[in-house]
CSV table of C-alpha atoms in Angstrom, one decimal:
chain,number,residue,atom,x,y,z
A,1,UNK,CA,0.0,0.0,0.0
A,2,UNK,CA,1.8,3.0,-1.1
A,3,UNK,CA,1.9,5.7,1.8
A,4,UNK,CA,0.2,9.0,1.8
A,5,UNK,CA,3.5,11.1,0.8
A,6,UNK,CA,3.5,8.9,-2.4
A,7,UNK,CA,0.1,9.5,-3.3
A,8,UNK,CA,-0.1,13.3,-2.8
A,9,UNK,CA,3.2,13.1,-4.6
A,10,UNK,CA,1.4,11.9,-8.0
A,11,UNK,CA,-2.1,13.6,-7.5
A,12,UNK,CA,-3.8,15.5,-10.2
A,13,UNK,CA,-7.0,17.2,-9.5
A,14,UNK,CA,-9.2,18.0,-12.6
A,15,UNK,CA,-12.7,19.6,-13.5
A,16,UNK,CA,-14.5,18.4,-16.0
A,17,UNK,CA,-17.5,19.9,-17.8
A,18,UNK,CA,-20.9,18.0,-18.5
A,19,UNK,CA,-22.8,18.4,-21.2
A,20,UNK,CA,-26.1,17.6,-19.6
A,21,UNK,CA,-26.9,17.7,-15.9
A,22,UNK,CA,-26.4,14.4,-14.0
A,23,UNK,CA,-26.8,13.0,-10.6
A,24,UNK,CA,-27.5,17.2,-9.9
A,25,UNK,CA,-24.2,18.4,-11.2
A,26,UNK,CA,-22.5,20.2,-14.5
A,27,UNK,CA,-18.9,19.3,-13.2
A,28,UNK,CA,-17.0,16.5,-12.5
A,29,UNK,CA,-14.1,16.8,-10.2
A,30,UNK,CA,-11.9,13.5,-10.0
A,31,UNK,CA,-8.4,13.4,-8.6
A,32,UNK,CA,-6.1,11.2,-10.5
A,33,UNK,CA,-2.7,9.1,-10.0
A,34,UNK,CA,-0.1,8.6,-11.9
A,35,UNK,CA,1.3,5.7,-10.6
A,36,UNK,CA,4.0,2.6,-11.1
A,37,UNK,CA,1.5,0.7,-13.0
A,38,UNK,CA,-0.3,3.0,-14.7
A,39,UNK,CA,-3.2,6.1,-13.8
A,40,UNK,CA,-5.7,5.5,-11.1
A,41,UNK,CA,-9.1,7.7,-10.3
A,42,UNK,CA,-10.4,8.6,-7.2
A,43,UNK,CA,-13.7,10.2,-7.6
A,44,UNK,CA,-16.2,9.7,-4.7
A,45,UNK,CA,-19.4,11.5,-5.0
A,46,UNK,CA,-19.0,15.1,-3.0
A,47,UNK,CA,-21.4,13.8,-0.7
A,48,UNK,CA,-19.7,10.5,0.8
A,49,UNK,CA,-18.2,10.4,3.7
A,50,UNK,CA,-14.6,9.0,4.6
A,51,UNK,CA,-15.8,5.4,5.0
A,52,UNK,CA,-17.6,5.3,1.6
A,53,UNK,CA,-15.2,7.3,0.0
A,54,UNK,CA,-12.6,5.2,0.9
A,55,UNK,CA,-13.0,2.0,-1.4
A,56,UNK,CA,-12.5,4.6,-4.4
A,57,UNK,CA,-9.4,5.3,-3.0
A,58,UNK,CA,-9.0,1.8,-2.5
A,59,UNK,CA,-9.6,1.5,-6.7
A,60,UNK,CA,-7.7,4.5,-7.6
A,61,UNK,CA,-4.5,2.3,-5.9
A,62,UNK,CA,-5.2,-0.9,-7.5
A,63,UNK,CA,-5.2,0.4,-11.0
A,64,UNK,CA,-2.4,3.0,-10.1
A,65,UNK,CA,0.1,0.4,-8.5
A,66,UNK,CA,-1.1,-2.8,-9.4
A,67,UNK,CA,-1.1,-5.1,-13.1
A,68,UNK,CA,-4.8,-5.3,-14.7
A,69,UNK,CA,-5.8,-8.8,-15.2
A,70,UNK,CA,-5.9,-10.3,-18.2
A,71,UNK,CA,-8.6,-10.1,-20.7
A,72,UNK,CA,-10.5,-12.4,-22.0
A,73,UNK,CA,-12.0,-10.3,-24.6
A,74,UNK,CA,-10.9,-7.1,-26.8
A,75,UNK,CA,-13.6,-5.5,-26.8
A,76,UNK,CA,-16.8,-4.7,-24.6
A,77,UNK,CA,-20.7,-4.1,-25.3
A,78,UNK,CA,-21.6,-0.7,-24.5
A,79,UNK,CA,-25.3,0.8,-23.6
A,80,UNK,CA,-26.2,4.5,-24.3
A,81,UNK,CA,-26.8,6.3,-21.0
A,82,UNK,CA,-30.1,8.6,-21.3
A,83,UNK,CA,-30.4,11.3,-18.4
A,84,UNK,CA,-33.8,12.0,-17.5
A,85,UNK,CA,-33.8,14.9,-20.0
A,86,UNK,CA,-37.4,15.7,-21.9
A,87,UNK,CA,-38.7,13.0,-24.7
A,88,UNK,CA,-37.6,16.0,-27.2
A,89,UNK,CA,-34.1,16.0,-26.3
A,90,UNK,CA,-33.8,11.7,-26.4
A,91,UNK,CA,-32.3,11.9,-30.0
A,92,UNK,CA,-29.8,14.4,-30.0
A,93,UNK,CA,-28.8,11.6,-26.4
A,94,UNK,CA,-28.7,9.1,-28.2
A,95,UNK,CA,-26.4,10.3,-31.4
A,96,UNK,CA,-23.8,10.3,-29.0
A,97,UNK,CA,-23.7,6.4,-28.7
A,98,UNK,CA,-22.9,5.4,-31.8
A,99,UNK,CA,-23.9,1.9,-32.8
A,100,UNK,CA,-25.7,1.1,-29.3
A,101,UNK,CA,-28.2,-1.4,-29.4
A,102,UNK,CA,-29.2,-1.2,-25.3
A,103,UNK,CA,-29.7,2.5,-23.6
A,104,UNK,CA,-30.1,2.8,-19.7
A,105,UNK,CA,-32.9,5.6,-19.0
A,106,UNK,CA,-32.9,7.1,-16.1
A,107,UNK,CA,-36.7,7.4,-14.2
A,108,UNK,CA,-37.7,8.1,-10.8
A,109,UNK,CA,-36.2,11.7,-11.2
A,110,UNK,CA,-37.2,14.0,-8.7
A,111,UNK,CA,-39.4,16.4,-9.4
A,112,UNK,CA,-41.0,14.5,-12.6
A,113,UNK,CA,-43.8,12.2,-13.1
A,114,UNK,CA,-44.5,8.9,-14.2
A,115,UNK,CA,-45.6,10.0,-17.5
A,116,UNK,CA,-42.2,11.6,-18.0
A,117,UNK,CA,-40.7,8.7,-18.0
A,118,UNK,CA,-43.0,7.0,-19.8
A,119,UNK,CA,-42.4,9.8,-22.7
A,120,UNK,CA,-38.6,9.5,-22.3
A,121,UNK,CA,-38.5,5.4,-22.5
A,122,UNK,CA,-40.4,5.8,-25.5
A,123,UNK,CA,-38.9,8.2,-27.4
A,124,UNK,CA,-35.9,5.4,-26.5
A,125,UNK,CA,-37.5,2.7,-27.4
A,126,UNK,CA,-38.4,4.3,-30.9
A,127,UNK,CA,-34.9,4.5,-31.5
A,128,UNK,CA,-33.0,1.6,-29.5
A,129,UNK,CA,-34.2,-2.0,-29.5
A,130,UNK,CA,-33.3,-2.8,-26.1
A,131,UNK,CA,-34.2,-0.3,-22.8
A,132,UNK,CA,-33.3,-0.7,-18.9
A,133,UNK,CA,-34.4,2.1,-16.9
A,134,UNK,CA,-32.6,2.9,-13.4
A,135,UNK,CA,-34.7,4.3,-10.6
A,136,UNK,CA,-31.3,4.8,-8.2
A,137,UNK,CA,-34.0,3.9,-5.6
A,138,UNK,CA,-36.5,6.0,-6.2
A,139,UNK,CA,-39.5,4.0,-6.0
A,140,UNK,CA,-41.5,2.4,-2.8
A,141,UNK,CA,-42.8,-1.1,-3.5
A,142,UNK,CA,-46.1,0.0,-4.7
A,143,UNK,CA,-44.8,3.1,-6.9
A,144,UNK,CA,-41.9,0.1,-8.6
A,145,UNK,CA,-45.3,-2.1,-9.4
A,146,UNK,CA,-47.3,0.8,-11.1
A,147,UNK,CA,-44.3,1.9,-12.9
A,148,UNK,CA,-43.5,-1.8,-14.0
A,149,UNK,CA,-46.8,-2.1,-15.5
A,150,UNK,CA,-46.7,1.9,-17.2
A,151,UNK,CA,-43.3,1.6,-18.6
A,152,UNK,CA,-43.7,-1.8,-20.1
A,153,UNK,CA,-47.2,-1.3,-21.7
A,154,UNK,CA,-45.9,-0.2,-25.3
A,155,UNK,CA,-43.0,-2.7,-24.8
A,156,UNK,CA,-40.4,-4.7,-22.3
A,157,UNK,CA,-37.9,-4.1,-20.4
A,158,UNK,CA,-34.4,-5.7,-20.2
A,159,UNK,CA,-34.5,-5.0,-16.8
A,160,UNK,CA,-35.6,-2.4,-13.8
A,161,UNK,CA,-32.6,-1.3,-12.3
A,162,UNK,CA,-32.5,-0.6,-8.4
A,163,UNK,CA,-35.9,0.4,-8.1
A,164,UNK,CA,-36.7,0.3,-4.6
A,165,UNK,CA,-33.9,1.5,-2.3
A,166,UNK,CA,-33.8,-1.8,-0.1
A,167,UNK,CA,-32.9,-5.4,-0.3
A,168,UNK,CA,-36.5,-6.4,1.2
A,169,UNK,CA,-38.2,-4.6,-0.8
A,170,UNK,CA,-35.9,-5.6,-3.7
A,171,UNK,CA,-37.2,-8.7,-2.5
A,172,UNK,CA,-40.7,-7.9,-2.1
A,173,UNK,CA,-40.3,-6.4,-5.9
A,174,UNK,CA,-39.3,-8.9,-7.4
A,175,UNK,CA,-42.3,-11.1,-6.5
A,176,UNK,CA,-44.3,-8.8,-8.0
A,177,UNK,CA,-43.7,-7.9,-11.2
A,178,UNK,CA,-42.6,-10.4,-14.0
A,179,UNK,CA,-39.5,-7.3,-15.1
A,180,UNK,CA,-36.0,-8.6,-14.0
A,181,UNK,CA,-34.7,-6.4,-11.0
A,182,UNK,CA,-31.2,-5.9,-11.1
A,183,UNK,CA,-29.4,-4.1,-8.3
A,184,UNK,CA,-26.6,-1.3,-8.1
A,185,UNK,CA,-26.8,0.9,-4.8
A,186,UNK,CA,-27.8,-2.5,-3.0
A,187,UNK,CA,-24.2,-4.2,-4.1
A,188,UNK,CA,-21.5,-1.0,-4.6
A,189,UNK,CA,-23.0,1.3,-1.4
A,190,UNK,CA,-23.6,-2.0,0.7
A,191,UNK,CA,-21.3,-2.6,3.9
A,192,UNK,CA,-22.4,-6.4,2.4
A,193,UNK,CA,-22.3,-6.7,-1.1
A,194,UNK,CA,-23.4,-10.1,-1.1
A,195,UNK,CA,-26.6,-9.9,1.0
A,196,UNK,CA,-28.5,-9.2,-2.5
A,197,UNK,CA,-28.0,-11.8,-3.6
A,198,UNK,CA,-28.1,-14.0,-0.8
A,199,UNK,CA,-31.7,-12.8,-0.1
A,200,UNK,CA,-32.6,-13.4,-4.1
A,201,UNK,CA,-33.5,-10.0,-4.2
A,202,UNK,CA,-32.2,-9.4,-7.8
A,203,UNK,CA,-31.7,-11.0,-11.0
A,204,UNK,CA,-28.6,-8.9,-12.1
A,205,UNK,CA,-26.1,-7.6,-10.5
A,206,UNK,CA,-24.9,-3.8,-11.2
A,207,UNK,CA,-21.3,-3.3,-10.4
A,208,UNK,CA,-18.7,-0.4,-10.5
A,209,UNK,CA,-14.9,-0.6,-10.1
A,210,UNK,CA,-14.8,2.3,-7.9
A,211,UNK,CA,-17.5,1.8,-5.1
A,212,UNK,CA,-16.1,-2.1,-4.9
A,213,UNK,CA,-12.3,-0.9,-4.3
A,214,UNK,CA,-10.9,-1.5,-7.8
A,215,UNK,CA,-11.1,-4.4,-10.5
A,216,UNK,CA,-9.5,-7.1,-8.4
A,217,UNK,CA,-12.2,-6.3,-6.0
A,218,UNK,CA,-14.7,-6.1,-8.2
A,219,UNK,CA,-13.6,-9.7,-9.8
A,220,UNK,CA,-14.0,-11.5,-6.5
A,221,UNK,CA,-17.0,-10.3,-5.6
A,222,UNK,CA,-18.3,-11.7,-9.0
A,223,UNK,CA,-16.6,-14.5,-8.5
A,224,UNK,CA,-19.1,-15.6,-5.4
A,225,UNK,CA,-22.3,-14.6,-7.2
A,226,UNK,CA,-24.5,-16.9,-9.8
A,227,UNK,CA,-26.1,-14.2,-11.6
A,228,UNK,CA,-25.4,-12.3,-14.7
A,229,UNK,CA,-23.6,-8.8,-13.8
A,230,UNK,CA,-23.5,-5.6,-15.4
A,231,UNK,CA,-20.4,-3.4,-15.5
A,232,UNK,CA,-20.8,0.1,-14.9
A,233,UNK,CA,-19.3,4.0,-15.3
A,234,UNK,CA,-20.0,5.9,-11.5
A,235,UNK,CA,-19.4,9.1,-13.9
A,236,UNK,CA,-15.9,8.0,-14.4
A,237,UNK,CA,-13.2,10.0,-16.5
A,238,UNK,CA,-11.8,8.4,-19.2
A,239,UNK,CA,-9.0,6.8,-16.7
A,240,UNK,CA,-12.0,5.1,-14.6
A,241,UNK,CA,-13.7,3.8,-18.0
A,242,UNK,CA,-10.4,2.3,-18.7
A,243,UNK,CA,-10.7,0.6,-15.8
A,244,UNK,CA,-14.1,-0.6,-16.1
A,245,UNK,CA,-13.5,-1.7,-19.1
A,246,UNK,CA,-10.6,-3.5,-17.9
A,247,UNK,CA,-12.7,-5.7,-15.1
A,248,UNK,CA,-15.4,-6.4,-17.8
A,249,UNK,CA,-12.5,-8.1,-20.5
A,250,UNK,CA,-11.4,-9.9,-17.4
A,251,UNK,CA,-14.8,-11.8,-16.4
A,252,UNK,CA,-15.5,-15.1,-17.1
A,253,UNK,CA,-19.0,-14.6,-18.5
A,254,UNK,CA,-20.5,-11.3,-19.7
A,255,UNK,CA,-24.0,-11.6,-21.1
A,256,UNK,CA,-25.2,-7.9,-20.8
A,257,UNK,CA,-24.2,-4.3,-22.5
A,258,UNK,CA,-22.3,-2.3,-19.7
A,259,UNK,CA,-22.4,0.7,-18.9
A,260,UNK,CA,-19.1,2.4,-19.8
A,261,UNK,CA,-19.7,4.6,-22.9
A,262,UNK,CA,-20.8,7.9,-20.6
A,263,UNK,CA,-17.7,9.2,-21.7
A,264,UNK,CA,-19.9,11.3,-24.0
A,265,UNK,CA,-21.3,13.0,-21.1
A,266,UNK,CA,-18.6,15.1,-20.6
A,267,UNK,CA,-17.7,18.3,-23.2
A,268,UNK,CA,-14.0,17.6,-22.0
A,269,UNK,CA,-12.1,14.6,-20.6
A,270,UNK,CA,-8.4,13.8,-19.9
A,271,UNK,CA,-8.1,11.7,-22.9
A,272,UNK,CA,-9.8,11.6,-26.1
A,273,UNK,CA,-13.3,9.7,-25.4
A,274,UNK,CA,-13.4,6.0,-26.7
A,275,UNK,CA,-16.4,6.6,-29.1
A,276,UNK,CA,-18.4,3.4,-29.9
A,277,UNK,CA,-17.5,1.6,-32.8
A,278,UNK,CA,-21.2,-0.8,-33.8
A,279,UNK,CA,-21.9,-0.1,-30.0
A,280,UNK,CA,-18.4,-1.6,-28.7
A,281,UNK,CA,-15.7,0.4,-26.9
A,282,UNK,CA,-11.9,-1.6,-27.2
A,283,UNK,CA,-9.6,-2.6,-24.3
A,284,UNK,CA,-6.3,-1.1,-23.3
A,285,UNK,CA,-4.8,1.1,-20.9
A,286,UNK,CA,-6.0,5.0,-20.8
A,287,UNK,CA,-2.4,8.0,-20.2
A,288,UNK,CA,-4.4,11.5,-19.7
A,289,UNK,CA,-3.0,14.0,-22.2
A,290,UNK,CA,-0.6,16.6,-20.2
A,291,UNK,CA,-1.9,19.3,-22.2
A,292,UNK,CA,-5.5,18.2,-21.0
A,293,UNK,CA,-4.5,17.9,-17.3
A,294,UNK,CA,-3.7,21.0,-17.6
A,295,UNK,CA,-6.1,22.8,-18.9
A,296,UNK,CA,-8.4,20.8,-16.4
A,297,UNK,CA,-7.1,21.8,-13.4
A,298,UNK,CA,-9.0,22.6,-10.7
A,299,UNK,CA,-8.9,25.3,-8.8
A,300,UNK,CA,-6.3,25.7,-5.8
A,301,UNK,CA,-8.8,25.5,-3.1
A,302,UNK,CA,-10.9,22.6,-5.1
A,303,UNK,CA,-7.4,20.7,-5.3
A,304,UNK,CA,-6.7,21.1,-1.3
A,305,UNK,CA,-10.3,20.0,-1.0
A,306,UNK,CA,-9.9,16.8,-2.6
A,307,UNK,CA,-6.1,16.6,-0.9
A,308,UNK,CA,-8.1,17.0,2.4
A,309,UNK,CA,-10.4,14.1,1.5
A,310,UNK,CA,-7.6,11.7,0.5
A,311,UNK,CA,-5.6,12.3,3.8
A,312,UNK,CA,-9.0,11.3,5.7
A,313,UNK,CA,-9.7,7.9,3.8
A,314,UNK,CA,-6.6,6.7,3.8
A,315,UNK,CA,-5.7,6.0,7.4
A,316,UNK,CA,-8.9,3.5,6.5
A,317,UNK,CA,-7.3,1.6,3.9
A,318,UNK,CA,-6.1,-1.5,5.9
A,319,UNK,CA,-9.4,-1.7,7.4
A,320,UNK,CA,-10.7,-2.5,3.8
A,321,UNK,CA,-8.0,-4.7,3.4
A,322,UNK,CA,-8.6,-6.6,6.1
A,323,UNK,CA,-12.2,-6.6,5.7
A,324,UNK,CA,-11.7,-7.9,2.3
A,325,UNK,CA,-9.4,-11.0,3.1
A,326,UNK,CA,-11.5,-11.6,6.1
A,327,UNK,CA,-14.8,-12.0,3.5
A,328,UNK,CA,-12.1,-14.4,0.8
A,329,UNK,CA,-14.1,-17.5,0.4
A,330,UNK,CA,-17.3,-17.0,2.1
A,331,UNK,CA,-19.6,-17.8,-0.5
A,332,UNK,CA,-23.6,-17.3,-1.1
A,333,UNK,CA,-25.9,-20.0,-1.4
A,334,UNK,CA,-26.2,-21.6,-4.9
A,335,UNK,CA,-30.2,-21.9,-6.2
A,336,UNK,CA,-31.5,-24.2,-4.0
A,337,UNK,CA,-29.3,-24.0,-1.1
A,338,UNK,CA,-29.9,-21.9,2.2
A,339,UNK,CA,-32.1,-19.4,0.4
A,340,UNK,CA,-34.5,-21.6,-1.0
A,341,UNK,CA,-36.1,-22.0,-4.6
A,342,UNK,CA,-37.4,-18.6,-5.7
A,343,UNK,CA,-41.4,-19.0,-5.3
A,344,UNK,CA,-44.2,-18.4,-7.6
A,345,UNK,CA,-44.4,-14.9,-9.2
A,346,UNK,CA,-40.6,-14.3,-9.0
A,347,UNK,CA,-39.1,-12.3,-11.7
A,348,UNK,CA,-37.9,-14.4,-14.4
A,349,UNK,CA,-33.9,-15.1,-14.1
A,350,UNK,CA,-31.9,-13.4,-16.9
């Protein structure tokens, strides 16, 4: 674990521009590492605390001082990402995904109505043959059931992505409504990852190199699950979508589009955006440009911000560390085991 001198040593703090307003914001601020092994990206959400924030510290290290794994695959199925922008504005979304042949629409948007999303999934769904919407937990059980039925009445769903904000009433969902129910806040902002899945609360697992404390995390956390998984951006820069894109070449299985390609989001990044090629992004290591780390520097007091919140997670690095080898090998129940057989009126597996 490299000490805090080294870190502070190789940090890089950068703003980066949206072009559309997500998760509340029209800036990104990241801090980045130039490390032994390549660049690593710490970029917890301004909101987290230390012992959230601290597993994305946790990532920016592995991928800064430690070897990727190796792929298994050159190249990686991307969905378009659709903020919960009006109907009007879906197109001029989606021309930014190139190729895409899944989008992920966001619903449950505060301060909008059902029928808002209803309009934007359609205006989607005119356009892309396969939709998941994500409700970032937005949704009781009852509101999650009337949606199911409103957003699926001109067409499926792939999948409704963490709907409700618990793991009962994941639970309670998902023996509802015949829409797979994947989680994402349930796994990467869980003190147990696993418990979703334990409790057969979801049919697909959402997972994010950052939240999960880097790709060798993230890869053994799959590892003890036996449903399909989804990799994910958490609003990376183009360094993080290298590494997401890194964990999904390295898994075993990957059945789903992920979603990395929100590297259109951004009106500048640190490297030149991967642009989909037929809805695929390719594999390899991401160097920021020096010219583009420069001209996306924060300002000073932004910088000793984000120096501020790296000096308070990492004193709670080797607790994650030993948390994580204390978890090695504790598995979840297969289908059938412990849990119990899903009962009647469970989402169908995917």
């Amino acid at each position: 674990m490299p000490s805090l001198d080294d870190l502070l040593d190789r940090v890089h703090v950068v703003s980066l521009p949206m072009r559309v307003r997500f998760r509340g914001i029209t800036t990104r601020e990241v801090a980045l590492f130039d490390g032994p092994a390549g660049w690593g990206e710490f970029g917890p959400f301004l909101e987290y605390g230390p012992p959230e924030a601290a597993h994305w510290l946790a990532s920016a290290i592995d991928a800064a001082y430690h070897d990727a794994p190796a792929p298994r695959r050159t190249r990686i199925a991307i969905n378009a990402t659709v903020p919960a922008v009006p109907a009007a504005q879906v197109p001029e979304v989606l021309a930014r995904f190139p190729g895409a042949g899944t989008a992920k629409v966001k619903v449950a948007e505060p301060g909008q109505t059902l029928a808002d999303d209803v309009a934007r999934v359609n205006a989607v769904r005119a356009l892309i043959p396969t939709v998941r919407v994500d409700a970032n937990g937005g949704w009781s059980v009852e509101q999650a059931v009337t949606a199911a039925a409103a957003l699926t009445a001109d067409g499926p769903l792939e999948y409704l992505e963490q709907p409700c904000a618990t793991v009962p009433e994941l639970a309670a969902l998902r023996r509802r409504v015949q829409v797979p129910v994947a989680a994402d806040e349930s796994i990467r902002k869980a003190e147990d990852p696993l418990l979703v899945v334990r409790e057969r609360a979801a049919d697909v697992a959402v997972v994010k190199v950052a939240p999960l404390g880097g790709v060798h995390a993230l890869l053994d956390i799959v590892g003890r699950i036996d449903i399909p998984v989804v990799v994910s951006s958490a609003l990376d820069s183009a360094v993080g979508i290298g590494a997401g894109l890194a964990a999904a070449a390295a898994l075993p299985t990957l059945d789903h589009a992920c979603g990395l390609g929100t590297g259109g989001l951004f009106v500048e990044d640190v490297a030149d955006a991967l642009v989909p090629v037929d809805g695929y992004l390719p594999v390899g290591p991401v160097a920021p440009d020096p010219a583009r780390l420069a001209a996306l520097r924060a300002p000073a007091e932004r910088r000793d911000w984000w120096i501020a919140r790296i000096r308070d997670c990492h004193p709670l690095l080797a607790e994650i560390a030993t948390s994580a080898q204390a978890e090695a090998g504790v598995g979840v129940p297969q289908r059938g085991e412990g849990a119990g057989e899903p009962g009647e009126g469970d989402g169908p597996e995917v």
